[in-house]
PDB file of C-alpha atoms in Angstrom:
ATOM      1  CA  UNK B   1     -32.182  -7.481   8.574  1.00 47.00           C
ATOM      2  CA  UNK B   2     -33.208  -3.819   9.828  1.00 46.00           C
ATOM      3  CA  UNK B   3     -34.937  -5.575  12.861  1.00 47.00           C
ATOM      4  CA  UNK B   4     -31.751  -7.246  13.810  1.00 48.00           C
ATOM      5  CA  UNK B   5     -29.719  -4.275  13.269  1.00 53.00           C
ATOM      6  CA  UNK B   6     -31.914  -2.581  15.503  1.00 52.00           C
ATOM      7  CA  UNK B   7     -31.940  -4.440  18.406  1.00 53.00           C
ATOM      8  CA  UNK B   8     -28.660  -5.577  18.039  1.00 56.00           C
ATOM      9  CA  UNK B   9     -27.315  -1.954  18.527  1.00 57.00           C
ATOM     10  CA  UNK B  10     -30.198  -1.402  21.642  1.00 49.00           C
ATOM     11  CA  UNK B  11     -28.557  -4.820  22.649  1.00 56.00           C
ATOM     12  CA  UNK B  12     -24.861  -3.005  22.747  1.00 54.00           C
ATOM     13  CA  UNK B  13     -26.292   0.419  24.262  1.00 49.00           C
ATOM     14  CA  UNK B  14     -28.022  -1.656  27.451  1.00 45.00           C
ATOM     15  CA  UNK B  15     -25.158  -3.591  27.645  1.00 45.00           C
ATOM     16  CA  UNK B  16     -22.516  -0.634  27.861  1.00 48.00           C
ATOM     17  CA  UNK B  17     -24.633   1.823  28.738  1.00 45.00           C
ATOM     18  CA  UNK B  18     -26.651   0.523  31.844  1.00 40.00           C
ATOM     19  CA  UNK B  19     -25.882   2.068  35.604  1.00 38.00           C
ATOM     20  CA  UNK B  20     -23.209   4.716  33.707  1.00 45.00           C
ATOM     21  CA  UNK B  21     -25.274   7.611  34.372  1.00 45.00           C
ATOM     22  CA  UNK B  22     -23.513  10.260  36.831  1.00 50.00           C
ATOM     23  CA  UNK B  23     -25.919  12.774  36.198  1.00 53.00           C
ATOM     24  CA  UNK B  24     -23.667  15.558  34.643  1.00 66.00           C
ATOM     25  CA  UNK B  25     -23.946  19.178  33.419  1.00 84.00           C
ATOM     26  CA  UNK B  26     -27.091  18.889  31.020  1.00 89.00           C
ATOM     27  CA  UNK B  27     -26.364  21.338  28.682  1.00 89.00           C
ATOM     28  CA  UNK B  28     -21.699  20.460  28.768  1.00 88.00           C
ATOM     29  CA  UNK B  29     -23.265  16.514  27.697  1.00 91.00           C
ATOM     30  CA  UNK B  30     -25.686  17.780  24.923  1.00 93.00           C
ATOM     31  CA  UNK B  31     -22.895  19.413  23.413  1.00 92.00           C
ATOM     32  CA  UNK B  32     -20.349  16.529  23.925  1.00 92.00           C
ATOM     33  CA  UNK B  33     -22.399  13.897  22.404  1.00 95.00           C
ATOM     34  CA  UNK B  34     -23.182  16.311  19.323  1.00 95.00           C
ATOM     35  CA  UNK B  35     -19.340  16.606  18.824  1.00 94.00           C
ATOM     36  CA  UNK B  36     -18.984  13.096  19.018  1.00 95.00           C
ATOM     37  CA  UNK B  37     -21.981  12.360  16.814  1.00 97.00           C
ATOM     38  CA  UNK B  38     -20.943  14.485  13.825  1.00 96.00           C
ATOM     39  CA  UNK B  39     -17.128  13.087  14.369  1.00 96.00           C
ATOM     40  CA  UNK B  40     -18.323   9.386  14.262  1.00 97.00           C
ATOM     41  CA  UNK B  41     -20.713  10.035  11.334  1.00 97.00           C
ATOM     42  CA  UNK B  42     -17.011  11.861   9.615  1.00 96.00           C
ATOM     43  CA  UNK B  43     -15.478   8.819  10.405  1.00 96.00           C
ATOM     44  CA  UNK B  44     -18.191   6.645   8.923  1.00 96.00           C
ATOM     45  CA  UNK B  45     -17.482   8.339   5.898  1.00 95.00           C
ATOM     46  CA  UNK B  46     -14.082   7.423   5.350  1.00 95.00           C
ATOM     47  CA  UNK B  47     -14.916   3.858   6.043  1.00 95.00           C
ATOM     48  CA  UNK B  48     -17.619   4.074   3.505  1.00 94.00           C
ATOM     49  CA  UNK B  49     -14.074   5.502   0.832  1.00 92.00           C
ATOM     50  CA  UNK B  50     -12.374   2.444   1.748  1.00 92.00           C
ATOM     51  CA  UNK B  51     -15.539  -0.043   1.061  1.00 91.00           C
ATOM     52  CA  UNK B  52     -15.950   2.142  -2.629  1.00 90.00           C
ATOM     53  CA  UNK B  53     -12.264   1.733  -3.315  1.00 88.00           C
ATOM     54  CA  UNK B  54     -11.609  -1.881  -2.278  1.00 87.00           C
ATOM     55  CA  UNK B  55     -15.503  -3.082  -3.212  1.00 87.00           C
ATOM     56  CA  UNK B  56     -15.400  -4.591   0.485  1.00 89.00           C
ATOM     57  CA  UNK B  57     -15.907  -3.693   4.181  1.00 93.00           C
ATOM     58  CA  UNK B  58     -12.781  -3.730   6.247  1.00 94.00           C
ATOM     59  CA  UNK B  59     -12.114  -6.763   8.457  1.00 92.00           C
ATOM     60  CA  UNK B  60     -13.958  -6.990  11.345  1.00 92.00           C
ATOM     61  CA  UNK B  61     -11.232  -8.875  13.409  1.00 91.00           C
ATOM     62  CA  UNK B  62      -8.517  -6.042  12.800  1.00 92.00           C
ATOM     63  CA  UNK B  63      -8.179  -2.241  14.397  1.00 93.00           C
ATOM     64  CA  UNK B  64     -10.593   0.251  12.575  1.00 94.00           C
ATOM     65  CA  UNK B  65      -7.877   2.537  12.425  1.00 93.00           C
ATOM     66  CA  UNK B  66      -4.784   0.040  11.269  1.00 92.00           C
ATOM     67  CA  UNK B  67      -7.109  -0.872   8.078  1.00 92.00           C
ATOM     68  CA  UNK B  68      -7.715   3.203   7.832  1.00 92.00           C
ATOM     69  CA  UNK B  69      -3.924   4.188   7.733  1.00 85.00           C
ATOM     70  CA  UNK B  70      -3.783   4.811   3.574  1.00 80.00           C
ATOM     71  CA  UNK B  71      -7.308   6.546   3.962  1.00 84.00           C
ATOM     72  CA  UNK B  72      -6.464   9.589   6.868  1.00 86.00           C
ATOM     73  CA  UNK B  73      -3.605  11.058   7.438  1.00 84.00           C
ATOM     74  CA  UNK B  74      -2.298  11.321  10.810  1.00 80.00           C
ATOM     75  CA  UNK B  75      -3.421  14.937  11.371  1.00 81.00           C
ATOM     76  CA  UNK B  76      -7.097  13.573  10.368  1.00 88.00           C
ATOM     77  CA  UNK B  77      -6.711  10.945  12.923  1.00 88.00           C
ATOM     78  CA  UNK B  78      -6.212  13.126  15.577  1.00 85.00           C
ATOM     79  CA  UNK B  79      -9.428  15.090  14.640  1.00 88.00           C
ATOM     80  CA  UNK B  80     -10.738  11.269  16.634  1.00 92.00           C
ATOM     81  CA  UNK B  81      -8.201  10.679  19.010  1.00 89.00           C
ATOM     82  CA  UNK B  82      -6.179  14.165  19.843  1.00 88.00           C
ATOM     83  CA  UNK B  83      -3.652  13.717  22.542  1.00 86.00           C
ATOM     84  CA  UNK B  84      -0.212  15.958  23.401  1.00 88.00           C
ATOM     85  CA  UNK B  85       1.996  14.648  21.056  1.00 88.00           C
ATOM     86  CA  UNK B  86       0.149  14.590  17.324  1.00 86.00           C
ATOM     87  CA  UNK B  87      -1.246  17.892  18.318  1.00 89.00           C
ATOM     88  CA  UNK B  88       2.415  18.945  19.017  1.00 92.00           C
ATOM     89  CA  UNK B  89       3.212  17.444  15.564  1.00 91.00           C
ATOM     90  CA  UNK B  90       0.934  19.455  13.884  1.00 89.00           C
ATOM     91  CA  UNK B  91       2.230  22.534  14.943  1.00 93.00           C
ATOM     92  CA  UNK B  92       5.562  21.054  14.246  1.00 95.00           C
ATOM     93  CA  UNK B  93       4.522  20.285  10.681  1.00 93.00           C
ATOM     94  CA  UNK B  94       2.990  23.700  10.361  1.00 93.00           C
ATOM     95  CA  UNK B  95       6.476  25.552  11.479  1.00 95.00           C
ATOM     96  CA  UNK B  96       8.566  23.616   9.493  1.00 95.00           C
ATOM     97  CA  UNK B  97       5.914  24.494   6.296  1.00 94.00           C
ATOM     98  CA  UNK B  98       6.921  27.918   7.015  1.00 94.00           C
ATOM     99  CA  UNK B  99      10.497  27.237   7.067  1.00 94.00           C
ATOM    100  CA  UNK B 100      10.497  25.841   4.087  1.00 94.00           C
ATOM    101  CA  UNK B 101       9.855  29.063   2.126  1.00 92.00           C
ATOM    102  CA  UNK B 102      12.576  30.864   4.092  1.00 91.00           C
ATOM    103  CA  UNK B 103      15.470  28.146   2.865  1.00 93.00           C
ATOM    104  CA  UNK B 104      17.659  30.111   1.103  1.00 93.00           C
ATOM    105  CA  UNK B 105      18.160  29.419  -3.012  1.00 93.00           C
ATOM    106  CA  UNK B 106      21.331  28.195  -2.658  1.00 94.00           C
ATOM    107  CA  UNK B 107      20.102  25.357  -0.371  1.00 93.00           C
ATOM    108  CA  UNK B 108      17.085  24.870  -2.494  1.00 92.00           C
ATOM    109  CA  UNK B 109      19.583  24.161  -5.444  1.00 92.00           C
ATOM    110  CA  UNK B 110      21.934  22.004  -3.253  1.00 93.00           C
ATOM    111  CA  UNK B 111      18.513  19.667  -2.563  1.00 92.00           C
ATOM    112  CA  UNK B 112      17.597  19.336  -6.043  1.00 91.00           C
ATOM    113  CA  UNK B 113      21.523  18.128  -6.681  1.00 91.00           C
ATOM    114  CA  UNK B 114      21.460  16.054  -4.462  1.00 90.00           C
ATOM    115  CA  UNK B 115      18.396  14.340  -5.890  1.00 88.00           C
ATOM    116  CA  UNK B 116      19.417  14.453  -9.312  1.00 87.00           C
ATOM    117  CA  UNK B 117      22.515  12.805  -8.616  1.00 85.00           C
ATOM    118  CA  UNK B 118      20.971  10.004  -6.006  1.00 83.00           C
ATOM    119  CA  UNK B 119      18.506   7.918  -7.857  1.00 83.00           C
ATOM    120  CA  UNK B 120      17.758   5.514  -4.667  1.00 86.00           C
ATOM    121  CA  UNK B 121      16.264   8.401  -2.983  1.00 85.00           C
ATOM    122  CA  UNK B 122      13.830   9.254  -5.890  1.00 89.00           C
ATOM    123  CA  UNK B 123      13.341   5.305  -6.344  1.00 88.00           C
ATOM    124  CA  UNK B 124      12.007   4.907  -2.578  1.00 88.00           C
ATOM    125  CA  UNK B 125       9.263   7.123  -3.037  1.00 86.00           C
ATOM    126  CA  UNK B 126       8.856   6.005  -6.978  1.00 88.00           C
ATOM    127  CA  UNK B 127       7.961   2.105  -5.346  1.00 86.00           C
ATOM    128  CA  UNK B 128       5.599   3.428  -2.687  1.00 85.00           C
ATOM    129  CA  UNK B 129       3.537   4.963  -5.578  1.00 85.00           C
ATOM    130  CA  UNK B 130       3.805   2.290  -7.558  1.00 82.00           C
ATOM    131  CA  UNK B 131       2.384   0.264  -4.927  1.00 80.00           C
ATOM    132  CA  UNK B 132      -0.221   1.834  -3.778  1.00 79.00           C
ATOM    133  CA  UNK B 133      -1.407   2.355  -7.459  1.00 78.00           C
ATOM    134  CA  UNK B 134      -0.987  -1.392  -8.395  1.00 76.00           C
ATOM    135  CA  UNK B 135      -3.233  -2.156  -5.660  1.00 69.00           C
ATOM    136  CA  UNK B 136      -5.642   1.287  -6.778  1.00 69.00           C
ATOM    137  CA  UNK B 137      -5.833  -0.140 -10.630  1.00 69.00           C
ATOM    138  CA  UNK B 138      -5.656  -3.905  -9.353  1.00 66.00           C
ATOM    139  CA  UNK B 139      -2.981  -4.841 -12.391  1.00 68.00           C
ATOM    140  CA  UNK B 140      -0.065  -3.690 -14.376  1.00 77.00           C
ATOM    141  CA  UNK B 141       0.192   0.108 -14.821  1.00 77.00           C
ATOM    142  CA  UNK B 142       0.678   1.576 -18.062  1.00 81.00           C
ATOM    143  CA  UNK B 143       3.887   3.489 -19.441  1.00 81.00           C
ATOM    144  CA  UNK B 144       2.455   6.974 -19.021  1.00 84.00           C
ATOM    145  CA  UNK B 145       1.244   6.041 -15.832  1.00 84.00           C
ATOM    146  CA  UNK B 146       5.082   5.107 -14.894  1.00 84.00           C
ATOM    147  CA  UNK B 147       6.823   8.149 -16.119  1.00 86.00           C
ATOM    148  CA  UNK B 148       3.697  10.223 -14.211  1.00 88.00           C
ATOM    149  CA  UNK B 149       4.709   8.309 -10.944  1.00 88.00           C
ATOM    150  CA  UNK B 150       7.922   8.918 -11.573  1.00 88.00           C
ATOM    151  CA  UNK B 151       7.852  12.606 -11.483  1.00 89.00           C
ATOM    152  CA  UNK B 152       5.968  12.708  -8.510  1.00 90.00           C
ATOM    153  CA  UNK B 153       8.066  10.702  -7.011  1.00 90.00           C
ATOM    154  CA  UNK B 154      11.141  13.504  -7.799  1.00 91.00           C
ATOM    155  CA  UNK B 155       8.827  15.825  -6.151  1.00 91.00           C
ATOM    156  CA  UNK B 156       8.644  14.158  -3.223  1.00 91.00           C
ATOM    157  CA  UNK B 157      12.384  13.900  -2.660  1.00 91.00           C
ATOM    158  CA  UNK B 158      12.644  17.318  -3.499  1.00 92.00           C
ATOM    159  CA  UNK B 159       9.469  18.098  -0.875  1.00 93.00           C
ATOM    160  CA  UNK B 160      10.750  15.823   1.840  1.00 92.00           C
ATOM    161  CA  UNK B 161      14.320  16.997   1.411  1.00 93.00           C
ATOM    162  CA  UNK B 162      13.153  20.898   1.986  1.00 94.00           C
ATOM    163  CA  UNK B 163      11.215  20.043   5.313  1.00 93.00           C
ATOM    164  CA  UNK B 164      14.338  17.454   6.627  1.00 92.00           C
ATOM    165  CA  UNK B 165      16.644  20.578   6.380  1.00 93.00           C
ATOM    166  CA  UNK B 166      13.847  23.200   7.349  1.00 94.00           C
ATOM    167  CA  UNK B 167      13.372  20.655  10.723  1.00 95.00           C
ATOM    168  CA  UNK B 168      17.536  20.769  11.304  1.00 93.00           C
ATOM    169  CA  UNK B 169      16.767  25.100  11.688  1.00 92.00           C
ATOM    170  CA  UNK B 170      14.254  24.601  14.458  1.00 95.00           C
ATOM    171  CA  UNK B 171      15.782  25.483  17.886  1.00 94.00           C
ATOM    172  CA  UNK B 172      14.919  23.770  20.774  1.00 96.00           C
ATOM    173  CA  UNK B 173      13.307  26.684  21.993  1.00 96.00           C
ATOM    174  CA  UNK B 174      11.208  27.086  19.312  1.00 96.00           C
ATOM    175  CA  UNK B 175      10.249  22.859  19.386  1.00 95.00           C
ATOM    176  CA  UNK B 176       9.743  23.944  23.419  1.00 96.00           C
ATOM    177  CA  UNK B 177       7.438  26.586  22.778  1.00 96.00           C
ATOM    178  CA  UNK B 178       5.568  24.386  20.302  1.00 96.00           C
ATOM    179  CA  UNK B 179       4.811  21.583  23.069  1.00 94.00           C
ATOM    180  CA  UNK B 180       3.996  24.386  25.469  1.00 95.00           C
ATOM    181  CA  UNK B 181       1.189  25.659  23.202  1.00 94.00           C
ATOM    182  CA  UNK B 182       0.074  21.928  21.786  1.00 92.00           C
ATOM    183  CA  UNK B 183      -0.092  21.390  26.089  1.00 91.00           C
ATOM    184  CA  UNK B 184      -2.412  24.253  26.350  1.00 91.00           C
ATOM    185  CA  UNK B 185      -4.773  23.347  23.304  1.00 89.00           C
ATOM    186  CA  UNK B 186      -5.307  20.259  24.772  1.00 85.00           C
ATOM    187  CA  UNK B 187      -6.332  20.899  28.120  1.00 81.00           C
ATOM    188  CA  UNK B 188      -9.130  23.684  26.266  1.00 85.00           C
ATOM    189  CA  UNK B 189     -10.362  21.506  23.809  1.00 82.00           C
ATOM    190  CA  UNK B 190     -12.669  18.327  24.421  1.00 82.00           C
ATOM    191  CA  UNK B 191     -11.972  15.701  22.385  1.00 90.00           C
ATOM    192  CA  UNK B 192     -14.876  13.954  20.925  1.00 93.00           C
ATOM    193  CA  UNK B 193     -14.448  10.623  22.538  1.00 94.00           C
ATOM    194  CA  UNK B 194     -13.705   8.998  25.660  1.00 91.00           C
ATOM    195  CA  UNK B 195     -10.677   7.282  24.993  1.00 89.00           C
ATOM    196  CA  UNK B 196      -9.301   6.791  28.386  1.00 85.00           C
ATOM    197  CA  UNK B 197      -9.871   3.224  30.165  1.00 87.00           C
ATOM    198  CA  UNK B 198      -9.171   4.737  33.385  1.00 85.00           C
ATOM    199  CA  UNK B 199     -12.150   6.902  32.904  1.00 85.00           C
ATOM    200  CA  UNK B 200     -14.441   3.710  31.207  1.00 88.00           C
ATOM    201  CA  UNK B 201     -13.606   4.546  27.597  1.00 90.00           C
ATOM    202  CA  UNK B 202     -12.406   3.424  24.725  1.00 93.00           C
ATOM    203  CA  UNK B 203      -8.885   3.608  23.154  1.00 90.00           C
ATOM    204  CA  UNK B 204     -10.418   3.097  19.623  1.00 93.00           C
ATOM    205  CA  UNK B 205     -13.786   2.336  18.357  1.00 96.00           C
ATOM    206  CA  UNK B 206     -15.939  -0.467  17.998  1.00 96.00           C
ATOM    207  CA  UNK B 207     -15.913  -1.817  14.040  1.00 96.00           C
ATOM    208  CA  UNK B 208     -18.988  -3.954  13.734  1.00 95.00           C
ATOM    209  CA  UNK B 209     -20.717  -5.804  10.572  1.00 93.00           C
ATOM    210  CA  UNK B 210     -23.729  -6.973  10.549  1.00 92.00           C
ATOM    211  CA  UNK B 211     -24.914 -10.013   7.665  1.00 86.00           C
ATOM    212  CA  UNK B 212     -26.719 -12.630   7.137  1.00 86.00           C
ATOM    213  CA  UNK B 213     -25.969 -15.544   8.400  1.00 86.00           C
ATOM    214  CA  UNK B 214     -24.285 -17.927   5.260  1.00 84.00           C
ATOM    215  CA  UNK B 215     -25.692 -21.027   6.554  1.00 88.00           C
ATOM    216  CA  UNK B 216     -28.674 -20.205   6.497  1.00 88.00           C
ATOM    217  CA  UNK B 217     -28.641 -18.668   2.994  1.00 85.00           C
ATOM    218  CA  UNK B 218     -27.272 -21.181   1.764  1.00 87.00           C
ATOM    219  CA  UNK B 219     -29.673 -24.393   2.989  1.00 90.00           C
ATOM    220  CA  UNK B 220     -32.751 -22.030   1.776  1.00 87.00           C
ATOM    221  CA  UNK B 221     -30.982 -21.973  -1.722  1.00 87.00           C
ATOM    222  CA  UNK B 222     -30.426 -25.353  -1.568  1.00 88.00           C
ATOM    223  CA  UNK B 223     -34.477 -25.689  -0.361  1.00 89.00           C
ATOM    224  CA  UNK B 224     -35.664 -23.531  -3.064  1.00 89.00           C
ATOM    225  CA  UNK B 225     -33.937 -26.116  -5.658  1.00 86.00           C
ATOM    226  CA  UNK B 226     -35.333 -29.170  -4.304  1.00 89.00           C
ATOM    227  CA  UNK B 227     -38.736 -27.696  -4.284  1.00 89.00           C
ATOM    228  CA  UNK B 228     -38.192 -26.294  -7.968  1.00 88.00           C
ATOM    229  CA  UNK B 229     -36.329 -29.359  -9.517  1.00 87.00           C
ATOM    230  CA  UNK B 230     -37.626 -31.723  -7.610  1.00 89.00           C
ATOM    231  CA  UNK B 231     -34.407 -33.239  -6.709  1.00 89.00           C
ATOM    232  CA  UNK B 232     -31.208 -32.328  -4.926  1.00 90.00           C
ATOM    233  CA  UNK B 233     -28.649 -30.470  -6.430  1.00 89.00           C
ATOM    234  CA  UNK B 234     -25.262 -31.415  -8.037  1.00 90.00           C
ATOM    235  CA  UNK B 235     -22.125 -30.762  -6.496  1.00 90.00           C
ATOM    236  CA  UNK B 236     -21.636 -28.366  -9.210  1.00 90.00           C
ATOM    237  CA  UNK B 237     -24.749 -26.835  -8.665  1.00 88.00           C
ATOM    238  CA  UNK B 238     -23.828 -26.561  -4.989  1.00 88.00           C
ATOM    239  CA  UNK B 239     -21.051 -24.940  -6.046  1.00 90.00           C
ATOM    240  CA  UNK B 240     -22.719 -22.078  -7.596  1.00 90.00           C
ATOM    241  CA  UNK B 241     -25.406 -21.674  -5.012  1.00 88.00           C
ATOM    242  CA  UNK B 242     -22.235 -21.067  -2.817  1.00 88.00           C
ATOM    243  CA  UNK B 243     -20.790 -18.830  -4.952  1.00 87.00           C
ATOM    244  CA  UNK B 244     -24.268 -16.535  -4.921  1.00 86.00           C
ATOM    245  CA  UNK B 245     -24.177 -17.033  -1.278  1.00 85.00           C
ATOM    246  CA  UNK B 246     -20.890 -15.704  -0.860  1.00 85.00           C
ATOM    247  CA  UNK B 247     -22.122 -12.288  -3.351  1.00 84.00           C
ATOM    248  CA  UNK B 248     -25.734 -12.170  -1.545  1.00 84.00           C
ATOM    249  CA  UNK B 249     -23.639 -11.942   2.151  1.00 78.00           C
ATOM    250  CA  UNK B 250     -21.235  -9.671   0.911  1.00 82.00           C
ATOM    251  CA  UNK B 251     -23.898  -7.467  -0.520  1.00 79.00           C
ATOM    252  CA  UNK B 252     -26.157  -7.273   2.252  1.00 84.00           C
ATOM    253  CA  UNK B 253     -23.324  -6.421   5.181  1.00 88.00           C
ATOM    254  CA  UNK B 254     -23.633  -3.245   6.685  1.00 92.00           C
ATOM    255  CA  UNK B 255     -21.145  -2.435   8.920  1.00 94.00           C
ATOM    256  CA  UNK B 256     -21.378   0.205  12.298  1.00 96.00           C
ATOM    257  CA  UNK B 257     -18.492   2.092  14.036  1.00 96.00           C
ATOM    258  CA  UNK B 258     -19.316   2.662  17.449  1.00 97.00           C
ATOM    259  CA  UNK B 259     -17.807   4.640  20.448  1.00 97.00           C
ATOM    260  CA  UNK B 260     -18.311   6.429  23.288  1.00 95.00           C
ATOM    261  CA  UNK B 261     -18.673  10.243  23.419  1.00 95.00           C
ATOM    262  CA  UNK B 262     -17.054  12.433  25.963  1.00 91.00           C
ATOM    263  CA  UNK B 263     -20.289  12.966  28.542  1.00 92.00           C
ATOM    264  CA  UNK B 264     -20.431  11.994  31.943  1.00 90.00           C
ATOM    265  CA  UNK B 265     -22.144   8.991  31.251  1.00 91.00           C
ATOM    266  CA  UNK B 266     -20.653   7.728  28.416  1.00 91.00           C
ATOM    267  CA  UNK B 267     -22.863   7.989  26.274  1.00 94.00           C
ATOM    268  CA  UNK B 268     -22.610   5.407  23.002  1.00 95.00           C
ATOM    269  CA  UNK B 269     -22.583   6.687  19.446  1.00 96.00           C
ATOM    270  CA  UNK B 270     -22.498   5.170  16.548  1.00 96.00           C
ATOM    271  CA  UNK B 271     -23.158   5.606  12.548  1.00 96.00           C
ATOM    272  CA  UNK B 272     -23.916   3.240   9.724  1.00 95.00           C
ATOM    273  CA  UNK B 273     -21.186   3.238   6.647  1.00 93.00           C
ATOM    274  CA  UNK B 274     -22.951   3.902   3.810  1.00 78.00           C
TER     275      UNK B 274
END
C-alpha cells in the first residue's frame, strides 16, 4: 500500500508538474510553497475531524469543500481560497460585531420581544440544531438535550436579530470604505494557492483516496478458505467474507488533498488525512 501511494502521488506530480517550470524568484517560491504547505496540511486536518466524526472519509466523487461546509466556517474557508468579496465580508462581519454593542437598550429589549412573542423564529434555528445533533448522536436525543437546544436556539434569534439591525446602521459609506480596504488586503496578501485557471490553477483541490482494491481482497479471502477448508465457501460464508472486505477497505483508505501552491511553477502540494 505505501509503495502505491508513493508512486501514485510521483505519478500526479510528473503528470501536472512536467514543462511548468518558469524559473521564478527563488527565494518569493520557497516562501509560497511553505504557505501553501502548512495551509494544505491545516486543511488536512479538518478532513481528518470529519473522518473522526462520521467514522468515514468523505466521498471522493463530490467537492472537498461542499462535504466540508458543517466543518469550516466561511471565514476559515477563505484562509484557502481568499478572494474580494469573503474578505470584504469579514470586515463586514467584524463592523457589524462592533455595532452590536452600541445598539441602544431600548432596541436590545424590543429584539428580545420580538422573540418572545414569535416562536417560528426561535423554532428555525431550534430544527437546525436538532438536526445537526441527530446526525452528531446518530438517534433520538434526550429531553435535557431538547430543552438545552432549545435555549440556544433563543440565543440565536436574539444574536442574529442584534447583527440584522446592527447591519440596517451601516452607511453605504462605511460598507464603501470596507470594500476599499478588503480591495487593498487582497492585492498585498498571497493567497496560498493557485486558484485561477487562467493562470493553470486550480479552483479547489484535488480529494483523492487511495484503497485496496475489493476484488482482489475479496478472491484472496475466498482463496484462503478453499485452501483452509478444503472446499468452497457457502453463500453465507461469502457473505461474511464480503462483509470483512467491505471493513478491511474501509480501514485501510487513506485519503490525500492535493493542490497547487502559488509559485511560478505551480508547484503541487499535498498532505495525507490522518
Amino acid at each position: 500500500m505505501r509503495k502505491i501511494t508513493k508512486w501514485f502521488l510521483v505519478g500526479i506530480v510528473l503528470i501536472f508538474v512536467l514543462g511548468c517550470s518558469s524559473g521564478g524568484n527563488p527565494i518569493l517560491d520557497k516562501a509560497a510553497i511553505t504557505k501553501a504547505k502548512t495551509k494544505i496540511n491545516d486543511l488536512a486536518k479538518i478532513v481528518g475531524s470529519y473522518k473522526r466524526l462520521r467514522g468515514e472519509l468523505p466521498p471522493e466523487d463530490k467537492p472537498l469543500f461542499d462535504s466540508l461546509s458543517g466543518f469550516m466556517t466561511e471565514k476559515k474557508k477563505a484562509e484557502f481560497k481568499p478572494t474580494v468579496q469573503n474578505i470584504y465580508n469579514q470586515y463586514l462581519e467584524s463592523k457589524i460585531t462592533d455595532e452590536v454593542e452600541e445598539l441602544s437598550n431600548e432596541t436590545k429589549q424590543d429584539i428580545m420581544k420580538k422573540v418572545e412573542e414569535d416562536e417560528e423564529i426561535v423554532q428555525k434555528y431550534f430544527e437546525q440544531l436538532k438536526e445537526k445533533n441527530e446526525e452528531l448522536y446518530e438517534g433520538e436525543l434526550s429531553e435535557d438535550l431538547l430543552k438545552d437546544l432549545k435555549v440556544q436556539a433563543r440565543q440565536q434569534a436574539i444574536e442574529q436579530l442584534k447583527r440584522q439591525e446592527a447591519k440596517k446602521n451601516l452607511t453605504e459609506k462605511e460598507k464603501n470604505e470596507l470594500m476599499k480596504k478588503a480591495k487593498d488586503l487582497y492585492r498585498r496578501q498571497l493567497p496560498p494557492f493557485n486558484t485561477d485557471p487562467e493562470d493553470g490553477g486550480w479552483e479547489n483541490p484535488k480529494w483523492v483516496i487511495l484503497k485496496p482494491k475489493k476484488e482482489v481482497v475479496l478472491q484472496d479471502k475466498i482463496e484462503n478458505f478453499k485452501e483452509q477448508y478444503g472446499r468452497a465457501p457457502s453463500n453465507y460464508r461469502i457473505q461474511r467474507l464480503e462483509d470483512q472486505t467491505e471493513a478491511y477497505v474501509k480501514s485501510k483508505s487513506t485519503g490525500y488533498v492535493i493542490w497547487m501552491a502559488n509559485d511560478s511553477n505551480n508547484t503541487l502540494v499535498y498532505a495525507k488525512v490522518q
